[in-house]
Amino acid sequence: MKTLIVYAHPEPRSLNGSLKDVAVSTLEAAGHEVRVSDLYAMNWKAVVDAADFGGYATSPLRVVPSSGGAYDAGALTPDVTAEQEKLLWADTVIFQFPLWWYTMPAILKGWVDRVFSFHFAYGVGVHDETRYGERYGEGILLGRRAILSVTVGGPQSHYTDRGINGPIGDLLFPIHHGILYYPGMEVLPPFVLYDAVRMSDGEFEDVTKRWKQRLLTLETTAPIAFRRQNSGDYEIPSLRLKEGLEAPGRGGFNLHVRD
Amino acid sequence: MKTLIVYAHPEPRSLNGSLKDVAVSTLEAAGHEVRVSDLYAMNWKAVVDAADFGGYATSPLRVVPSSGGAYDAGALTPDVTAEQEKLLWADTVIFQFPLWWYTMPAILKGWVDRVFSFHFAYGVGVHDETRYGERYGEGILLGRRAILSVTVGGPQSHYTDRGINGPIGDLLFPIHHGILYYPGMEVLPPFVLYDAVRMSDGEFEDVTKRWKQRLLTLETTAPIAFRRQNSGDYEIPSLRLKEGLEAPGRGGFNLHVRD
Protein backbone atom coordinates (compact mmCIF):
# COMPACT_ATOMS: atom_id res chain seq x y z
CA MET A 1 0.00 0.00 0.00
CA LYS A 2 0.88 3.64 -0.43
CA THR A 3 -0.71 5.43 2.48
CA LEU A 4 -1.15 9.15 3.01
CA ILE A 5 -1.93 10.20 6.58
CA VAL A 6 -3.56 13.61 6.90
CA TYR A 7 -3.08 14.55 10.53
CA ALA A 8 -4.56 17.55 12.35
CA HIS A 9 -3.55 18.13 15.96
CA PRO A 10 -1.38 20.93 17.41
CA GLU A 11 0.44 18.66 19.92
CA PRO A 12 2.78 15.86 18.78
CA ARG A 13 2.56 14.23 22.24
CA SER A 14 -1.25 14.04 22.10
CA LEU A 15 -3.42 10.96 21.69
CA ASN A 16 -3.90 11.96 18.06
CA GLY A 17 -0.15 12.32 17.61
CA SER A 18 0.39 8.90 19.16
CA LEU A 19 -2.20 7.27 16.91
CA LYS A 20 -0.52 8.88 13.90
CA ASP A 21 2.85 7.53 15.07
CA VAL A 22 1.37 4.05 15.55
CA ALA A 23 -0.01 4.19 12.01
CA VAL A 24 3.36 5.17 10.53
CA SER A 25 5.36 2.52 12.38
CA THR A 26 2.80 -0.26 11.91
CA LEU A 27 2.39 0.32 8.19
CA GLU A 28 6.11 0.74 7.56
CA ALA A 29 6.92 -2.39 9.53
CA ALA A 30 4.46 -4.25 7.29
CA GLY A 31 6.35 -3.06 4.21
CA HIS A 32 4.02 -0.26 3.13
CA GLU A 33 5.04 3.22 1.98
CA VAL A 34 3.76 6.06 4.16
CA ARG A 35 3.64 9.83 3.74
CA VAL A 36 2.31 12.21 6.37
CA SER A 37 0.69 15.61 5.91
CA ASP A 38 1.11 17.04 9.41
CA LEU A 39 -1.05 20.12 8.93
CA TYR A 40 0.03 21.96 12.07
CA ALA A 41 3.74 21.27 11.48
CA MET A 42 3.30 22.44 7.86
CA ASN A 43 1.63 25.63 9.13
CA TRP A 44 -1.16 24.81 6.68
CA LYS A 45 -3.05 27.87 5.37
CA ALA A 46 -6.64 27.07 6.32
CA VAL A 47 -8.45 29.87 4.55
CA VAL A 48 -9.55 30.07 0.89
CA ASP A 49 -8.84 33.48 -0.64
CA ALA A 50 -7.83 35.11 -3.92
CA ALA A 51 -4.14 34.36 -3.29
CA ASP A 52 -4.95 30.67 -3.86
CA PHE A 53 -5.66 31.27 -7.52
CA GLY A 54 -2.82 33.56 -8.66
CA GLY A 55 -3.63 35.29 -11.93
CA TYR A 56 -6.73 33.14 -12.32
CA ALA A 57 -8.63 34.83 -9.49
CA THR A 58 -11.64 36.57 -11.04
CA SER A 59 -12.58 40.09 -9.95
CA PRO A 60 -14.90 40.19 -8.13
CA LEU A 61 -13.61 36.90 -6.71
CA ARG A 62 -15.82 33.96 -7.64
CA VAL A 63 -14.30 30.96 -5.91
CA VAL A 64 -15.55 28.16 -8.18
CA PRO A 65 -14.39 29.44 -11.58
CA SER A 66 -11.17 30.88 -10.11
CA SER A 67 -10.37 27.51 -8.57
CA GLY A 68 -11.11 25.66 -11.82
CA GLY A 69 -9.16 28.12 -13.95
CA ALA A 70 -6.09 27.91 -11.74
CA TYR A 71 -6.30 24.11 -11.57
CA ASP A 72 -6.61 23.76 -15.35
CA ALA A 73 -3.58 26.01 -15.85
CA GLY A 74 -1.48 24.24 -13.20
CA ALA A 75 -1.41 27.54 -11.35
CA LEU A 76 -2.71 26.57 -7.92
CA THR A 77 -0.30 27.33 -5.08
CA PRO A 78 2.52 24.80 -4.47
CA ASP A 79 1.11 23.73 -1.09
CA VAL A 80 -2.21 22.75 -2.67
CA THR A 81 -0.59 21.11 -5.70
CA ALA A 82 1.62 19.02 -3.41
CA GLU A 83 -1.42 17.70 -1.53
CA GLN A 84 -3.23 16.86 -4.77
CA GLU A 85 -0.13 14.94 -5.90
CA LYS A 86 0.00 13.04 -2.61
CA LEU A 87 -3.67 12.06 -3.03
CA LEU A 88 -2.97 10.77 -6.54
CA TRP A 89 0.13 8.90 -5.30
CA ALA A 90 -1.76 7.19 -2.45
CA ASP A 91 -4.04 4.19 -2.63
CA THR A 92 -5.13 4.63 0.98
CA VAL A 93 -5.76 7.82 2.96
CA ILE A 94 -6.04 8.01 6.74
CA PHE A 95 -7.45 11.14 8.38
CA GLN A 96 -6.39 11.48 12.01
CA PHE A 97 -8.13 14.23 13.97
CA PRO A 98 -10.09 15.10 17.12
CA LEU A 99 -13.82 15.72 16.73
CA TRP A 100 -14.28 19.41 17.59
CA TRP A 101 -17.84 20.66 17.68
CA TYR A 102 -19.06 17.49 15.95
CA THR A 103 -16.83 17.79 12.89
CA MET A 104 -13.19 18.26 11.87
CA PRO A 105 -10.92 21.03 13.22
CA ALA A 106 -10.77 24.18 11.06
CA ILE A 107 -7.25 23.43 9.82
CA LEU A 108 -8.44 20.15 8.29
CA LYS A 109 -11.60 21.72 6.86
CA GLY A 110 -9.31 24.28 5.26
CA TRP A 111 -7.27 21.45 3.75
CA VAL A 112 -10.47 20.14 2.13
CA ASP A 113 -11.67 23.60 1.07
CA ARG A 114 -8.35 24.33 -0.69
CA VAL A 115 -7.13 20.92 -1.94
CA PHE A 116 -10.48 19.71 -3.29
CA SER A 117 -10.47 22.31 -6.05
CA PHE A 118 -12.92 22.72 -8.93
CA HIS A 119 -12.10 20.43 -11.90
CA PHE A 120 -10.02 18.25 -9.55
CA ALA A 121 -12.49 17.00 -6.93
CA TYR A 122 -15.75 18.42 -8.32
CA GLY A 123 -17.15 19.77 -11.56
CA VAL A 124 -15.85 16.88 -13.66
CA GLY A 125 -17.51 14.51 -16.14
CA VAL A 126 -20.42 14.63 -18.55
CA HIS A 127 -23.93 15.74 -17.56
CA ASP A 128 -26.61 14.05 -19.68
CA GLU A 129 -29.75 11.97 -19.23
CA THR A 130 -27.98 9.08 -17.51
CA ARG A 131 -25.02 10.77 -15.80
CA TYR A 132 -24.71 13.83 -13.58
CA GLY A 133 -20.96 14.31 -13.77
CA GLU A 134 -18.45 12.02 -12.10
CA ARG A 135 -19.12 12.07 -8.39
CA TYR A 136 -20.40 9.87 -5.57
CA GLY A 137 -18.55 6.73 -6.52
CA GLU A 138 -16.69 8.10 -9.52
CA GLY A 139 -14.10 10.84 -9.87
CA ILE A 140 -10.40 11.63 -9.64
CA LEU A 141 -9.85 9.57 -6.48
CA LEU A 142 -11.54 6.39 -7.73
CA GLY A 143 -9.79 3.23 -6.62
CA ARG A 144 -8.57 4.73 -3.37
CA ARG A 145 -9.70 3.90 0.15
CA ALA A 146 -10.17 6.33 3.02
CA ILE A 147 -10.67 5.94 6.76
CA LEU A 148 -11.31 8.45 9.53
CA SER A 149 -9.53 7.89 12.84
CA VAL A 150 -11.30 10.19 15.25
CA THR A 151 -10.96 10.95 18.94
CA VAL A 152 -14.08 12.08 20.78
CA GLY A 153 -14.24 13.72 24.20
CA GLY A 154 -17.60 12.37 25.32
CA PRO A 155 -18.85 8.85 26.11
CA GLN A 156 -20.10 6.47 23.42
CA SER A 157 -23.71 6.42 24.67
CA HIS A 158 -24.09 10.10 23.73
CA TYR A 159 -23.35 9.14 20.10
CA THR A 160 -25.61 6.06 19.76
CA ASP A 161 -28.90 5.76 17.88
CA ARG A 162 -30.82 7.55 20.67
CA GLY A 163 -27.88 9.58 22.03
CA ILE A 164 -28.25 13.34 22.42
CA ASN A 165 -25.39 14.29 20.08
CA GLY A 166 -26.80 12.21 17.25
CA PRO A 167 -25.47 8.88 15.92
CA ILE A 168 -21.74 9.04 15.13
CA GLY A 169 -22.40 7.60 11.65
CA ASP A 170 -24.77 10.48 10.88
CA LEU A 171 -22.35 13.08 12.26
CA LEU A 172 -19.56 11.71 10.05
CA PHE A 173 -21.79 11.21 6.97
CA PRO A 174 -21.08 14.66 5.47
CA ILE A 175 -17.35 13.80 5.60
CA HIS A 176 -17.66 10.16 4.57
CA HIS A 177 -20.14 10.68 1.76
CA GLY A 178 -20.00 14.40 0.94
CA ILE A 179 -16.21 14.84 0.99
CA LEU A 180 -14.54 11.42 0.51
CA TYR A 181 -17.00 9.34 -1.52
CA TYR A 182 -17.84 12.39 -3.65
CA PRO A 183 -14.57 12.36 -5.65
CA GLY A 184 -14.58 8.56 -5.80
CA MET A 185 -12.94 7.16 -2.67
CA GLU A 186 -14.31 4.06 -0.98
CA VAL A 187 -14.79 4.81 2.72
CA LEU A 188 -14.10 2.26 5.44
CA PRO A 189 -15.98 2.23 8.75
CA PRO A 190 -14.29 4.79 11.02
CA PHE A 191 -12.01 4.10 13.98
CA VAL A 192 -13.58 6.11 16.79
CA LEU A 193 -12.23 6.51 20.32
CA TYR A 194 -14.64 7.84 22.91
CA ASP A 195 -13.82 9.34 26.32
CA ALA A 196 -10.52 10.40 24.79
CA VAL A 197 -9.85 13.08 27.42
CA ARG A 198 -9.93 10.49 30.19
CA MET A 199 -7.82 7.70 28.68
CA SER A 200 -5.40 5.80 30.97
CA ASP A 201 -2.13 4.17 29.88
CA GLY A 202 -3.67 0.70 30.13
CA GLU A 203 -6.53 1.75 27.90
CA PHE A 204 -4.07 3.22 25.41
CA GLU A 205 -2.35 -0.17 25.09
CA ASP A 206 -5.67 -1.78 24.22
CA VAL A 207 -6.46 1.04 21.80
CA THR A 208 -3.10 0.59 20.09
CA LYS A 209 -3.83 -3.09 19.61
CA ARG A 210 -7.22 -2.36 18.05
CA TRP A 211 -5.83 0.39 15.83
CA LYS A 212 -3.02 -1.89 14.56
CA GLN A 213 -5.62 -4.50 13.68
CA ARG A 214 -7.56 -1.95 11.62
CA LEU A 215 -4.34 -0.70 9.96
CA LEU A 216 -3.28 -4.20 8.93
CA THR A 217 -6.68 -4.96 7.40
CA LEU A 218 -7.19 -1.73 5.45
CA GLU A 219 -6.99 -3.62 2.16
CA THR A 220 -9.57 -6.25 3.09
CA THR A 221 -12.12 -4.33 5.20
CA ALA A 222 -15.47 -3.89 3.47
CA PRO A 223 -16.22 -0.22 2.75
CA ILE A 224 -19.49 1.50 3.64
CA ALA A 225 -21.87 0.52 0.83
CA PHE A 226 -22.82 3.98 -0.41
CA ARG A 227 -24.97 4.01 -3.56
CA ARG A 228 -23.25 5.11 -6.75
CA GLN A 229 -24.87 8.23 -8.20
CA ASN A 230 -24.90 7.06 -11.83
CA SER A 231 -25.85 3.44 -11.09
CA GLY A 232 -29.57 3.90 -11.82
CA ASP A 233 -30.64 4.32 -8.18
CA TYR A 234 -31.29 8.07 -8.58
CA GLU A 235 -33.57 10.13 -10.83
CA ILE A 236 -31.52 12.45 -13.04
CA PRO A 237 -31.16 15.42 -12.75
CA SER A 238 -33.18 15.69 -9.50
CA LEU A 239 -30.84 13.13 -7.89
CA ARG A 240 -33.62 11.90 -5.67
CA LEU A 241 -33.41 8.23 -4.71
CA LYS A 242 -35.96 6.29 -6.73
CA GLU A 243 -39.01 5.13 -4.78
CA GLY A 244 -38.96 1.65 -3.28
CA LEU A 245 -35.18 1.25 -3.13
CA GLU A 246 -34.69 2.03 0.53
CA ALA A 247 -34.32 -0.67 3.16
CA PRO A 248 -37.31 -0.82 5.55
CA GLY A 249 -37.02 1.68 8.39
CA ARG A 250 -33.95 3.30 6.92
CA GLY A 251 -34.31 7.05 6.43
CA GLY A 252 -32.28 10.25 6.43
CA PHE A 253 -28.65 9.83 5.44
CA ASN A 254 -28.97 6.04 5.58
CA LEU A 255 -31.13 6.04 2.44
CA HIS A 256 -27.84 6.38 0.59
CA VAL A 257 -26.39 3.12 1.91
CA ARG A 258 -27.26 -0.08 0.04
CA ASP A 259 -28.71 -3.02 1.90
CA MET B 1 -32.79 43.95 18.88
CA LYS B 2 -29.03 43.82 19.15
CA THR B 3 -27.84 41.71 16.26
CA LEU B 4 -24.41 40.28 15.65
CA ILE B 5 -23.73 39.15 12.08
CA VAL B 6 -20.90 36.66 11.71
CA TYR B 7 -20.01 36.75 8.05
CA ALA B 8 -17.60 34.47 6.19
CA HIS B 9 -16.91 35.17 2.52
CA PRO B 10 -13.70 36.47 0.90
CA GLU B 11 -15.48 38.77 -1.62
CA PRO B 12 -17.53 41.80 -0.48
CA ARG B 13 -19.28 41.92 -3.88
CA SER B 14 -20.48 38.30 -3.58
CA LEU B 15 -24.01 37.05 -3.00
CA ASN B 16 -23.02 36.42 0.62
CA GLY B 17 -21.65 39.96 0.89
CA SER B 18 -24.89 41.36 -0.55
CA LEU B 19 -27.04 39.35 1.86
CA LYS B 20 -24.94 40.63 4.75
CA ASP B 21 -25.37 44.22 3.50
CA VAL B 22 -29.13 43.71 3.16
CA ALA B 23 -29.23 42.44 6.74
CA VAL B 24 -27.33 45.46 8.07
CA SER B 25 -29.42 48.05 6.21
CA THR B 26 -32.76 46.33 6.87
CA LEU B 27 -32.17 45.90 10.59
CA GLU B 28 -30.73 49.39 11.08
CA ALA B 29 -33.64 50.96 9.16
CA ALA B 30 -35.97 49.15 11.55
CA GLY B 31 -34.20 50.75 14.53
CA HIS B 32 -32.09 47.79 15.61
CA GLU B 33 -28.42 47.85 16.60
CA VAL B 34 -26.12 45.80 14.39
CA ARG B 35 -22.51 44.71 14.71
CA VAL B 36 -20.66 42.68 12.07
CA SER B 37 -17.80 40.25 12.47
CA ASP B 38 -16.45 40.15 8.91
CA LEU B 39 -14.05 37.26 9.38
CA TYR B 40 -12.11 37.71 6.14
CA ALA B 41 -11.78 41.49 6.62
CA MET B 42 -10.62 40.85 10.20
CA ASN B 43 -8.05 38.35 8.92
CA TRP B 44 -9.48 35.96 11.49
CA LYS B 45 -7.00 33.35 12.78
CA ALA B 46 -8.76 30.07 12.01
CA VAL B 47 -6.46 27.64 13.76
CA VAL B 48 -6.42 26.65 17.45
CA ASP B 49 -2.89 26.45 18.84
CA ALA B 50 -0.91 27.07 22.03
CA ALA B 51 -0.68 30.82 21.29
CA ASP B 52 -4.43 31.05 21.99
CA PHE B 53 -3.90 30.31 25.66
CA GLY B 54 -0.90 32.48 26.63
CA GLY B 55 0.70 31.33 29.85
CA TYR B 56 -2.18 28.92 30.43
CA ALA B 57 -1.17 26.56 27.64
CA THR B 58 -0.25 23.24 29.27
CA SER B 59 2.85 21.37 28.11
CA PRO B 60 2.24 19.04 26.35
CA LEU B 61 -0.63 21.12 25.00
CA ARG B 62 -4.02 19.82 26.10
CA VAL B 63 -6.57 22.02 24.39
CA VAL B 64 -9.50 21.65 26.80
CA PRO B 65 -7.82 22.53 30.11
CA SER B 66 -5.65 25.20 28.46
CA SER B 67 -8.74 26.83 27.00
CA GLY B 68 -10.58 26.70 30.34
CA GLY B 69 -7.61 27.99 32.30
CA ALA B 70 -7.08 30.93 29.99
CA TYR B 71 -10.80 31.75 29.94
CA ASP B 72 -11.06 31.64 33.75
CA ALA B 73 -8.07 33.99 34.07
CA GLY B 74 -9.32 36.39 31.40
CA ALA B 75 -6.18 35.52 29.44
CA LEU B 76 -7.61 34.44 26.10
CA THR B 77 -6.35 36.48 23.14
CA PRO B 78 -8.06 39.86 22.51
CA ASP B 79 -9.62 38.68 19.19
CA VAL B 80 -11.38 35.78 20.95
CA THR B 81 -12.39 37.87 23.96
CA ALA B 82 -13.92 40.50 21.64
CA GLU B 83 -16.06 37.87 19.93
CA GLN B 84 -17.23 36.44 23.26
CA GLU B 85 -18.20 39.98 24.33
CA LYS B 86 -20.14 40.50 21.10
CA LEU B 87 -22.04 37.26 21.68
CA LEU B 88 -22.95 38.38 25.21
CA TRP B 89 -23.98 41.83 23.91
CA ALA B 90 -26.24 40.40 21.18
CA ASP B 91 -29.73 39.01 21.53
CA THR B 92 -29.74 37.72 17.95
CA VAL B 93 -26.91 36.21 15.92
CA ILE B 94 -26.95 35.76 12.14
CA PHE B 95 -24.39 33.51 10.47
CA GLN B 96 -23.92 34.35 6.77
CA PHE B 97 -21.82 31.86 4.81
CA PRO B 98 -21.63 29.66 1.72
CA LEU B 99 -22.00 25.89 2.25
CA TRP B 100 -18.61 24.45 1.28
CA TRP B 101 -18.37 20.65 1.30
CA TYR B 102 -21.67 20.41 3.17
CA THR B 103 -20.67 22.57 6.13
CA MET B 104 -19.20 25.97 6.99
CA PRO B 105 -15.98 27.37 5.47
CA ALA B 106 -12.83 26.74 7.51
CA ILE B 107 -12.55 30.37 8.65
CA LEU B 108 -15.98 30.14 10.32
CA LYS B 109 -15.24 26.73 11.81
CA GLY B 110 -12.11 28.32 13.24
CA TRP B 111 -14.24 31.06 14.77
CA VAL B 112 -16.28 28.38 16.54
CA ASP B 113 -13.22 26.33 17.56
CA ARG B 114 -11.56 29.38 19.15
CA VAL B 115 -14.47 31.51 20.47
CA PHE B 116 -16.48 28.65 21.97
CA SER B 117 -13.87 28.05 24.66
CA PHE B 118 -14.00 25.68 27.61
CA HIS B 119 -15.86 27.15 30.63
CA PHE B 120 -17.51 29.67 28.26
CA ALA B 121 -19.47 27.56 25.77
CA TYR B 122 -18.92 24.10 27.25
CA GLY B 123 -17.87 22.47 30.49
CA VAL B 124 -20.23 24.54 32.65
CA GLY B 125 -22.85 23.65 35.26
CA VAL B 126 -23.43 20.89 37.78
CA HIS B 127 -23.34 17.19 36.90
CA ASP B 128 -25.58 15.12 39.16
CA GLU B 129 -28.44 12.63 38.91
CA THR B 130 -30.81 15.05 37.17
CA ARG B 131 -28.47 17.39 35.32
CA TYR B 132 -25.52 16.83 33.00
CA GLY B 133 -24.07 20.31 33.04
CA GLU B 134 -25.67 23.28 31.34
CA ARG B 135 -25.94 22.51 27.65
CA TYR B 136 -28.51 21.79 24.95
CA GLY B 137 -31.01 24.44 25.91
CA GLU B 138 -29.07 25.96 28.81
CA GLY B 139 -25.73 27.75 28.97
CA ILE B 140 -23.97 31.08 28.57
CA LEU B 141 -25.95 32.08 25.45
CA LEU B 142 -29.41 31.33 26.86
CA GLY B 143 -32.04 33.83 25.79
CA ARG B 144 -30.40 34.51 22.44
CA ARG B 145 -31.63 33.53 18.99
CA ALA B 146 -29.52 32.36 16.06
CA ILE B 147 -30.19 31.86 12.37
CA LEU B 148 -28.06 30.48 9.55
CA SER B 149 -28.26 32.26 6.19
CA VAL B 150 -26.61 29.86 3.78
CA THR B 151 -25.93 29.87 0.05
CA VAL B 152 -25.74 26.51 -1.68
CA GLY B 153 -24.35 25.83 -5.16
CA GLY B 154 -26.58 22.91 -6.08
CA PRO B 155 -30.33 22.62 -6.72
CA GLN B 156 -32.85 22.12 -3.93
CA SER B 157 -33.92 18.63 -5.03
CA HIS B 158 -30.43 17.32 -4.17
CA TYR B 159 -31.03 18.39 -0.55
CA THR B 160 -34.57 17.05 -0.03
CA ASP B 161 -35.68 14.02 1.97
CA ARG B 162 -34.55 11.60 -0.78
CA GLY B 163 -31.87 13.86 -2.32
CA ILE B 164 -28.37 12.47 -2.79
CA ASN B 165 -26.61 15.05 -0.60
CA GLY B 166 -28.89 14.32 2.34
CA PRO B 167 -31.67 16.54 3.70
CA ILE B 168 -30.48 20.10 4.35
CA GLY B 169 -31.91 19.97 7.88
CA ASP B 170 -29.75 16.95 8.67
CA LEU B 171 -26.64 18.53 7.13
CA LEU B 172 -27.14 21.64 9.26
CA PHE B 173 -28.09 19.72 12.43
CA PRO B 174 -24.52 19.53 13.79
CA ILE B 175 -24.35 23.35 13.55
CA HIS B 176 -27.91 24.07 14.70
CA HIS B 177 -27.95 21.62 17.59
CA GLY B 178 -24.30 20.77 18.28
CA ILE B 179 -22.87 24.31 18.08
CA LEU B 180 -25.70 26.85 18.61
CA TYR B 181 -28.27 25.09 20.79
CA TYR B 182 -25.47 23.52 22.86
CA PRO B 183 -24.56 26.76 24.72
CA GLY B 184 -28.21 27.77 24.99
CA MET B 185 -29.25 29.63 21.83
CA GLU B 186 -32.67 29.10 20.30
CA VAL B 187 -32.22 28.31 16.60
CA LEU B 188 -34.60 29.58 13.93
CA PRO B 189 -35.25 27.67 10.69
CA PRO B 190 -32.43 28.54 8.29
CA PHE B 191 -32.61 30.84 5.27
CA VAL B 192 -31.20 28.70 2.46
CA LEU B 193 -30.59 29.81 -1.14
CA TYR B 194 -30.06 27.03 -3.68
CA ASP B 195 -28.53 27.32 -7.16
CA ALA B 196 -26.57 30.26 -5.79
CA VAL B 197 -23.91 30.08 -8.52
CA ARG B 198 -26.53 30.62 -11.22
CA MET B 199 -28.61 33.46 -9.72
CA SER B 200 -29.90 36.21 -12.02
CA ASP B 201 -30.53 39.86 -11.04
CA GLY B 202 -34.29 39.28 -11.13
CA GLU B 203 -33.96 36.32 -8.80
CA PHE B 204 -31.78 38.37 -6.45
CA GLU B 205 -34.57 40.95 -6.09
CA ASP B 206 -36.97 38.22 -5.04
CA VAL B 207 -34.38 36.77 -2.67
CA THR B 208 -33.84 40.18 -1.08
CA LYS B 209 -37.57 40.48 -0.48
CA ARG B 210 -37.71 37.06 1.20
CA TRP B 211 -34.60 37.74 3.29
CA LYS B 212 -35.98 41.08 4.51
CA GLN B 213 -39.15 39.31 5.57
CA ARG B 214 -37.12 36.82 7.61
CA LEU B 215 -35.01 39.63 9.11
CA LEU B 216 -38.05 41.63 10.21
CA THR B 217 -39.63 38.59 11.90
CA LEU B 218 -36.58 37.30 13.78
CA GLU B 219 -38.23 38.11 17.10
CA THR B 220 -41.47 36.29 16.36
CA THR B 221 -40.41 33.27 14.29
CA ALA B 222 -40.80 29.97 16.14
CA PRO B 223 -37.44 28.28 16.77
CA ILE B 224 -36.68 24.64 15.98
CA ALA B 225 -38.17 22.70 18.91
CA PHE B 226 -35.03 20.88 20.08
CA ARG B 227 -35.45 18.91 23.29
CA ARG B 228 -33.79 20.36 26.38
CA GLN B 229 -31.18 18.02 27.81
CA ASN B 230 -32.17 18.42 31.45
CA SER B 231 -35.94 18.43 30.87
CA GLY B 232 -36.46 14.76 31.73
CA ASP B 233 -36.48 13.51 28.13
CA TYR B 234 -33.04 11.89 28.44
CA GLU B 235 -31.59 9.21 30.72
CA ILE B 236 -28.71 10.62 32.79
CA PRO B 237 -25.76 10.15 32.38
CA SER B 238 -26.17 8.04 29.20
CA LEU B 239 -28.07 10.94 27.58
CA ARG B 240 -30.08 8.52 25.51
CA LEU B 241 -33.60 9.69 24.65
CA LYS B 242 -36.08 7.80 26.84
CA GLU B 243 -38.07 5.10 25.05
CA GLY B 244 -41.47 6.05 23.65
CA LEU B 245 -40.87 9.78 23.38
CA GLU B 246 -40.13 9.94 19.67
CA ALA B 247 -42.75 10.93 17.13
CA PRO B 248 -43.76 8.03 14.85
CA GLY B 249 -41.38 7.56 11.92
CA ARG B 250 -38.96 10.15 13.22
CA GLY B 251 -35.42 8.81 13.59
CA GLY B 252 -31.80 9.91 13.42
CA PHE B 253 -31.20 13.55 14.30
CA ASN B 254 -34.94 14.24 14.28
CA LEU B 255 -35.39 12.26 17.48
CA HIS B 256 -34.12 15.38 19.21
CA VAL B 257 -36.91 17.61 17.92
CA ARG B 258 -40.16 17.68 19.91
CA ASP B 259 -43.46 17.02 18.21
Short mmCIF file of N, CA, C and O in Angstrom, two decimals, chain B residues 9 15 23 25 36-37 42 104 127 143 165 186 217 227 259:
data_model
loop_
_atom_site.label_atom_id
_atom_site.label_comp_id
_atom_site.label_asym_id
_atom_site.label_seq_id
_atom_site.Cartn_x
_atom_site.Cartn_y
_atom_site.Cartn_z
N HIS B 9 -17.13 35.32 3.96
CA HIS B 9 -16.91 35.17 2.52
C HIS B 9 -15.77 36.11 2.12
O HIS B 9 -15.73 37.24 2.59
N LEU B 15 -22.64 37.22 -3.49
CA LEU B 15 -24.01 37.05 -3.00
C LEU B 15 -24.04 37.09 -1.48
O LEU B 15 -24.89 37.74 -0.87
N ALA B 23 -28.90 42.64 5.33
CA ALA B 23 -29.23 42.44 6.74
C ALA B 23 -28.90 43.69 7.55
O ALA B 23 -29.71 44.16 8.36
N SER B 25 -28.58 46.88 6.53
CA SER B 25 -29.42 48.05 6.21
C SER B 25 -30.86 47.83 6.66
O SER B 25 -31.50 48.75 7.19
N VAL B 36 -21.06 43.69 13.05
CA VAL B 36 -20.66 42.68 12.07
C VAL B 36 -19.27 42.16 12.39
O VAL B 36 -18.35 42.95 12.60
N SER B 37 -19.14 40.86 12.45
CA SER B 37 -17.80 40.25 12.47
C SER B 37 -17.54 39.72 11.07
O SER B 37 -18.02 38.65 10.69
N MET B 42 -11.35 40.83 8.93
CA MET B 42 -10.62 40.85 10.20
C MET B 42 -9.36 40.00 10.15
O MET B 42 -8.61 39.95 11.12
N MET B 104 -19.69 24.60 7.05
CA MET B 104 -19.20 25.97 6.99
C MET B 104 -17.76 26.04 6.45
O MET B 104 -17.01 25.08 6.58
N HIS B 127 -23.01 18.54 37.37
CA HIS B 127 -23.34 17.19 36.90
C HIS B 127 -23.82 16.37 38.09
O HIS B 127 -23.05 16.12 39.02
N GLY B 143 -31.27 32.61 26.01
CA GLY B 143 -32.04 33.83 25.79
C GLY B 143 -31.72 34.49 24.46
O GLY B 143 -32.34 35.50 24.11
N ASN B 165 -27.52 14.41 -1.57
CA ASN B 165 -26.61 15.05 -0.60
C ASN B 165 -27.05 14.86 0.84
O ASN B 165 -26.30 15.16 1.76
N GLU B 186 -31.55 29.62 21.07
CA GLU B 186 -32.67 29.10 20.30
C GLU B 186 -32.31 29.27 18.83
O GLU B 186 -31.75 30.30 18.44
N THR B 217 -38.82 39.47 11.04
CA THR B 217 -39.63 38.59 11.90
C THR B 217 -38.74 37.70 12.78
O THR B 217 -39.19 36.68 13.29
N ARG B 227 -35.16 19.33 21.92
CA ARG B 227 -35.45 18.91 23.29
C ARG B 227 -34.38 19.41 24.24
O ARG B 227 -33.19 19.29 23.95
N ASP B 259 -42.33 17.06 19.15
CA ASP B 259 -43.46 17.02 18.21
C ASP B 259 -44.06 18.39 18.00
O ASP B 259 -44.18 19.17 18.93
#
